[in-house]
Amino acid sequence: MANYIIPVIFVTIFVYAIIKKIPLYNCFTDGIKSALHLIADIFPFITAIFIAVELLNVSGISDLLTNWLAPVFGFFGIPKELTKLMILRPLSGNGSLAILDEIYLLYGVDSYIARCGSIIAGAAETIFYITAVYFSTSKITKLRYAIPVSLFSTVIGAIVGCLLCRII
């Protein structure tokens, strides 16, 4: 049934547009035009994030941060093997999924570490990417509390998630 949901949505929109006499093709191309403007607006922000992630990996700073933060996360119940995932998740969704895949291969998908990693990857968001996209389009320039509160919430969510994994 899931294979039919998207085609049904498209057919429903198409039929609705015909009934309401909406110029569907013109609306579609207008949407593409506005999307191109959006891409042009957010491209510098996204490029900066990609460069920062690559610099962290190439320079070895991510390894230093991992070694430095592992005891801190361990104190709060997050396994030290998940430290790199915790650092990379706010920056890169695909990078964090690659780390999660490595965790699955090393420890197995039913291990405590893999379950905690799944919670961290599933419950956290790519904070810097989202703030770049949303705040660049809303013309908000002061991110005074948005990023610190988001990072704090991510860490608290990971701590609670790992605690629940340990209990359950």
Coordinates of C-alpha atoms in Angstrom, one line a residue:
M1 CA 0.0 0.0 0.0
A2 CA 2.9 2.4 0.7
N3 CA 4.0 2.2 -2.9
Y4 CA 0.7 3.8 -4.0
I5 CA 0.6 6.8 -1.6
I6 CA 2.8 9.2 -3.6
P7 CA 1.1 8.4 -7.0
V8 CA -2.3 8.9 -5.3
I9 CA -1.2 12.2 -3.9
F10 CA 0.0 13.4 -7.4
V11 CA -3.2 12.2 -9.1
T12 CA -5.4 13.9 -6.4
I13 CA -3.5 17.2 -6.8
F14 CA -3.8 16.9 -10.6
V15 CA -7.5 16.2 -10.5
Y16 CA -8.1 19.1 -8.0
A17 CA -6.2 21.5 -10.2
I18 CA -8.3 20.5 -13.2
I19 CA -11.5 20.9 -11.3
K20 CA -10.5 24.3 -9.9
K21 CA -9.0 25.3 -13.3
I22 CA -5.6 26.0 -11.8
P23 CA -2.8 26.3 -14.3
L24 CA -0.8 23.4 -12.9
Y25 CA 2.2 23.7 -15.2
N26 CA 2.6 27.5 -14.5
C27 CA 2.3 26.9 -10.8
F28 CA 4.9 24.2 -11.0
T29 CA 7.4 26.4 -12.9
D30 CA 6.7 29.3 -10.5
G31 CA 7.6 27.0 -7.6
I32 CA 10.8 26.0 -9.3
K33 CA 11.7 29.7 -9.8
S34 CA 11.2 30.5 -6.2
A35 CA 13.2 27.4 -5.2
L36 CA 16.1 28.5 -7.3
H37 CA 16.1 31.9 -5.4
L38 CA 16.1 30.0 -2.1
I39 CA 19.0 27.8 -3.2
A40 CA 21.0 30.9 -4.2
D41 CA 20.2 32.5 -0.8
I42 CA 21.3 29.5 1.4
F43 CA 24.1 28.2 -0.8
P44 CA 26.9 30.2 1.0
F45 CA 25.7 29.0 4.4
I46 CA 25.6 25.4 3.4
T47 CA 29.0 25.6 1.7
A48 CA 30.5 27.0 4.9
I49 CA 29.1 24.1 6.9
F50 CA 30.5 21.5 4.5
I51 CA 33.9 23.2 4.6
A52 CA 33.8 23.3 8.4
V53 CA 33.0 19.6 8.6
E54 CA 35.7 18.6 6.2
L55 CA 38.3 20.9 8.0
L56 CA 37.3 19.2 11.3
N57 CA 38.0 15.8 9.9
V58 CA 41.1 16.6 7.9
S59 CA 42.8 18.7 10.6
G60 CA 42.3 16.0 13.3
I61 CA 40.3 18.4 15.5
S62 CA 37.4 16.0 15.5
D63 CA 39.7 13.3 16.9
L64 CA 41.0 15.7 19.6
L65 CA 37.4 16.7 20.5
T66 CA 36.4 13.0 20.6
N67 CA 39.2 12.1 23.0
W68 CA 38.6 15.2 25.2
L69 CA 34.8 14.8 25.4
A70 CA 34.6 11.0 25.7
P71 CA 35.1 11.1 29.5
V72 CA 32.5 13.9 29.9
F73 CA 29.9 12.0 27.8
G74 CA 30.8 8.8 29.7
F75 CA 30.1 10.5 33.0
F76 CA 26.6 11.3 31.8
G77 CA 26.0 7.7 30.6
I78 CA 26.7 8.1 26.9
P79 CA 29.1 5.4 25.7
K80 CA 32.6 6.7 24.7
E81 CA 32.2 5.0 21.4
L82 CA 29.4 7.4 20.5
T83 CA 31.4 10.6 21.2
K84 CA 32.2 11.1 17.5
L85 CA 28.6 10.6 16.6
M86 CA 27.6 13.2 19.2
I87 CA 30.1 15.7 17.8
L88 CA 29.2 15.2 14.1
R89 CA 25.4 14.9 14.3
P90 CA 24.8 18.6 14.7
L91 CA 27.0 19.3 11.7
S92 CA 26.3 16.5 9.2
G93 CA 23.5 14.1 8.8
N94 CA 25.2 11.9 6.2
G95 CA 28.5 11.9 8.2
S96 CA 26.7 10.8 11.3
L97 CA 24.8 8.0 9.5
A98 CA 28.2 6.7 8.2
I99 CA 29.5 6.7 11.8
L100 CA 26.3 4.9 12.9
D101 CA 26.8 2.3 10.2
E102 CA 30.3 1.7 11.5
I103 CA 28.9 1.3 15.0
Y104 CA 26.4 -1.3 13.7
L105 CA 29.2 -3.2 12.0
L106 CA 31.5 -3.2 15.0
Y107 CA 29.0 -3.9 17.8
G108 CA 26.0 -5.3 16.2
V109 CA 22.6 -3.7 15.8
D110 CA 21.1 -5.1 19.0
S111 CA 24.0 -4.0 21.3
Y112 CA 23.5 -1.3 23.9
I113 CA 25.9 1.0 22.0
A114 CA 24.1 0.6 18.7
R115 CA 20.7 1.2 20.3
C116 CA 22.0 4.4 22.0
G117 CA 23.6 5.5 18.7
S118 CA 20.3 4.9 16.9
I119 CA 18.5 7.1 19.5
I120 CA 21.1 9.9 19.1
A121 CA 21.0 9.8 15.3
G122 CA 17.2 9.6 15.2
A123 CA 16.4 12.1 17.9
A124 CA 19.0 14.7 17.1
E125 CA 19.0 17.2 14.2
T126 CA 21.7 18.7 12.0
I127 CA 21.5 21.9 14.0
F128 CA 23.9 24.0 12.1
Y129 CA 22.4 23.0 8.7
I130 CA 18.9 23.8 9.9
T131 CA 19.8 27.1 11.4
A132 CA 21.7 28.1 8.2
V133 CA 18.7 27.2 6.1
Y134 CA 15.9 28.7 8.3
F135 CA 17.7 31.8 9.6
S136 CA 19.1 32.7 6.1
T137 CA 15.6 32.7 4.7
S138 CA 13.9 34.5 7.6
K139 CA 16.5 37.4 7.7
I140 CA 17.1 36.8 11.4
T141 CA 20.7 37.7 12.1
K142 CA 21.0 37.3 15.9
L143 CA 21.3 33.6 16.7
R144 CA 22.0 34.4 20.4
Y145 CA 20.2 31.5 22.0
A146 CA 19.1 29.3 19.1
I147 CA 22.3 27.3 18.7
P148 CA 23.3 26.9 22.4
V149 CA 19.8 25.9 23.4
S150 CA 19.6 23.4 20.5
L151 CA 23.0 21.9 21.4
F152 CA 22.0 21.7 25.0
S153 CA 18.7 20.0 24.1
T154 CA 20.5 17.5 21.9
V155 CA 22.9 16.5 24.7
I156 CA 20.0 16.2 27.2
G157 CA 18.1 14.1 24.8
A158 CA 21.1 11.8 24.2
I159 CA 21.6 11.4 28.0
V160 CA 17.9 10.6 28.6
G161 CA 17.8 8.3 25.6
C162 CA 20.9 6.3 26.7
L163 CA 19.5 6.1 30.2
L164 CA 16.2 4.7 28.9
C165 CA 18.2 2.2 26.8
R166 CA 20.0 1.1 29.9
I167 CA 16.8 0.7 31.9
I168 CA 14.8 -1.0 29.1

